[in-house]
């Protein structure tokens, strides 16, 4: 072997060793990870925070035939573990001591705050969740009635675990949905008002086991200046959804004036525009709602026909119904919650940046005085093949 | 005197001297057959051939019989007299022993006549040869089913049958000190770049080696970059592929003794093309080409991607997928990299074994192999079932490349990338991929950039690279090989839509 080739081989070997030594240091096998599916953050005592994580148990079922005897759905696939500390990071380090595997937050898509924690303000917790690299910014955030831990403790019957239930509910977008990134945005926006879905625990009916059950979304939590401003009912939530252009699923039932019985339409698609205006020092907002619907049930004896005036009458009533819902919500926002839940502030900021800068500090006084007009254009696109009510 | 030196000794007019030299050259080799006989009843003559190389029936009937039965004055016997009585088409004067020996080795009978200072060779090749069969490694559904054989003359005749114009030029070389293998260089005059032809000629001319047994020898000796896993010369057994290449201005090198023909220059993308692409409808062919691109990436990267994501980037996997992978990996004792290596290596071994195995044992081993790799490995808890799937898809993917040699390159490169991604995650994977791409950019095949028409970019040729355009749409030849004569068809070859009821 000549000196040249020996030298080359030496270099090659050195490079290979570098590769082998440098590699693998941050290698994590899945077997070494505790996969977090959901996180609950509760107030603990006066100052401390309690973290509860729901951990996925990988039942070692490599073979299809082996897993037949094991219960892989419903119960038993997750368990929870809690720890408390001065802040989340501290609590987390205590929590890690209770685990043989490294806690991996990357797949946690659900964060639930206990209502008590929210009352204390969540900005400190948000700092960790946004700063640390592991929590997903697209994870959904909820606020629970009572302790958030109670929601995670439950065992779902239908889904893999209770976190999955909440995630799917948020995905359906039937109510307010908020991700971590979105929440941070709302906390920093002009109106300083954040909206979060309100979760209540629900026991599974006809199940003797009290641990069976899920949490479900039943309203909206309103945070104003990072403090709890109120909890909006389902009715107010719907008015809210119309206004902020987040309405995706809706079934509107009205009682036609001209006849007995009810009539239901389902929303196909809607679009909402906020048009702010400042005239002679008077601040006003016009809410334009355009929606297209289909008729899904007709209990009344009205003859539905595309060209007939009855359809128009129904459409007008639909429009009034939506308008009332929105106005009612605005009324509640002024009196009950005292917060600009629709982010009118943002709309004004965008349209009148100069004026906004001057009046930014007075927004709390301006908001209740705003004149709100609602203009709804509701259309029924698919009245169905039958003109009148079907019977027999 | 050395045997080699006898070759250059001139012929003597005395037959006995010539016979003595020939006997010395062949040194009583056992397969040499010879016979002395009186030509025309009065002149001594001598016949020599190699057993099994010639058709002895023809020799007896059309050469020996007329020579024995002829009657002529001894002084009238010369080459023109002999050629007038021997009923064979190829009768050639061999001016030196060297020429004579070459003809004998190629299936000729040597005829030495007393008084003539040269040898006469009568070509009567009659050795056993394989019949024309469908090429096993390049089977297609639609298209000609003939493949090259081991006999050069059969192969060149197949080419000539496809390209009948005399512009198809075949030039012959002999390579190999001892094998004296005959090589044919084929190109179409007027399309192929002459510099290219000269370049190949000079590269082949420089070869001085004991023997050339297969076209792989030539490939290894004339390619541009010997330190590359990628083949820079295309190999095929199909006359239609060679003809298409010749019509694009490429050069084909045919060898005696092997059905594999070399085509140069070639590009990376022609490795991803099957002759059938041009026989099927163009939309279908385009779809299949995309499929090949996809599976090329899968074949190269899928196991590495799986390892990288599972050991470094767990957050990138969709949650429900990760949970089910976590379930199946729970009892696996190895890290993902070891698991992947285990499976890939055993799969490659199984495949190699499948090629070498005698046919009778083959099916038994493949059943056992399938069981070991699939069923048993998972139930023994050594390998997770997602990994089995990854390996299976990768295995299938490498068969999608129509060029076997390109497929092997990809298969080999899979392993270093797997190591890199096992150590550095996706960073390593990209590092490996970039290295390969940079290497591909630097490759040349007889001076033609390997990644052409992607780098350097040639928009006009994309039509036949990423999709297979309609035949009438590809009016121009590839620019780097067919520069002289770019237009290959008349404009408006596109079929017109016929009128209703018009006679077809």
Short mmCIF file of N, CA, C and O in Angstrom, two decimals, chain B residues 6 11 41 98 125 153 168 294 325 363 408 454 457:
data_model
loop_
_atom_site.label_atom_id
_atom_site.label_comp_id
_atom_site.label_asym_id
_atom_site.label_seq_id
_atom_site.Cartn_x
_atom_site.Cartn_y
_atom_site.Cartn_z
N UNK B 6 5.61 -16.40 -35.81
CA UNK B 6 5.26 -17.15 -37.03
C UNK B 6 4.17 -16.44 -37.81
O UNK B 6 4.08 -16.54 -39.02
N UNK B 11 4.00 -16.23 -46.64
CA UNK B 11 3.71 -17.55 -47.18
C UNK B 11 4.83 -17.99 -48.10
O UNK B 11 5.39 -17.18 -48.85
N UNK B 41 -6.34 -33.68 -59.04
CA UNK B 41 -5.65 -34.93 -59.29
C UNK B 41 -4.16 -34.80 -59.40
O UNK B 41 -3.45 -35.79 -59.49
N UNK B 98 -1.49 -14.28 -40.22
CA UNK B 98 -2.35 -13.62 -39.24
C UNK B 98 -3.80 -13.57 -39.73
O UNK B 98 -4.73 -13.92 -39.02
N UNK B 125 -19.37 -20.85 -41.81
CA UNK B 125 -19.63 -20.96 -40.36
C UNK B 125 -20.79 -21.89 -40.08
O UNK B 125 -21.79 -21.87 -40.78
N UNK B 153 -23.37 -11.58 -36.16
CA UNK B 153 -23.95 -11.38 -37.49
C UNK B 153 -25.47 -11.43 -37.43
O UNK B 153 -26.15 -10.70 -38.16
N UNK B 168 -27.17 3.53 -42.49
CA UNK B 168 -26.76 2.79 -41.29
C UNK B 168 -25.38 2.19 -41.55
O UNK B 168 -25.21 1.32 -42.39
N UNK B 294 -42.07 8.88 -9.32
CA UNK B 294 -42.49 8.74 -7.93
C UNK B 294 -41.79 7.56 -7.28
O UNK B 294 -41.23 7.68 -6.19
N UNK B 325 -48.25 3.34 14.83
CA UNK B 325 -46.85 2.88 14.67
C UNK B 325 -46.25 2.59 16.04
O UNK B 325 -45.57 1.58 16.24
N UNK B 363 -38.43 -21.75 -6.23
CA UNK B 363 -39.75 -21.47 -5.65
C UNK B 363 -39.74 -21.77 -4.16
O UNK B 363 -40.33 -21.04 -3.37
N UNK B 408 -30.05 -0.92 -9.96
CA UNK B 408 -29.04 -1.38 -9.00
C UNK B 408 -28.36 -0.18 -8.35
O UNK B 408 -28.15 -0.16 -7.14
N UNK B 454 -32.69 18.47 -18.12
CA UNK B 454 -33.03 19.23 -16.92
C UNK B 454 -31.89 20.20 -16.59
O UNK B 454 -32.13 21.35 -16.24
N UNK B 457 -30.93 23.24 -18.86
CA UNK B 457 -32.36 23.24 -19.14
C UNK B 457 -32.64 23.38 -20.62
O UNK B 457 -32.10 24.24 -21.31
#
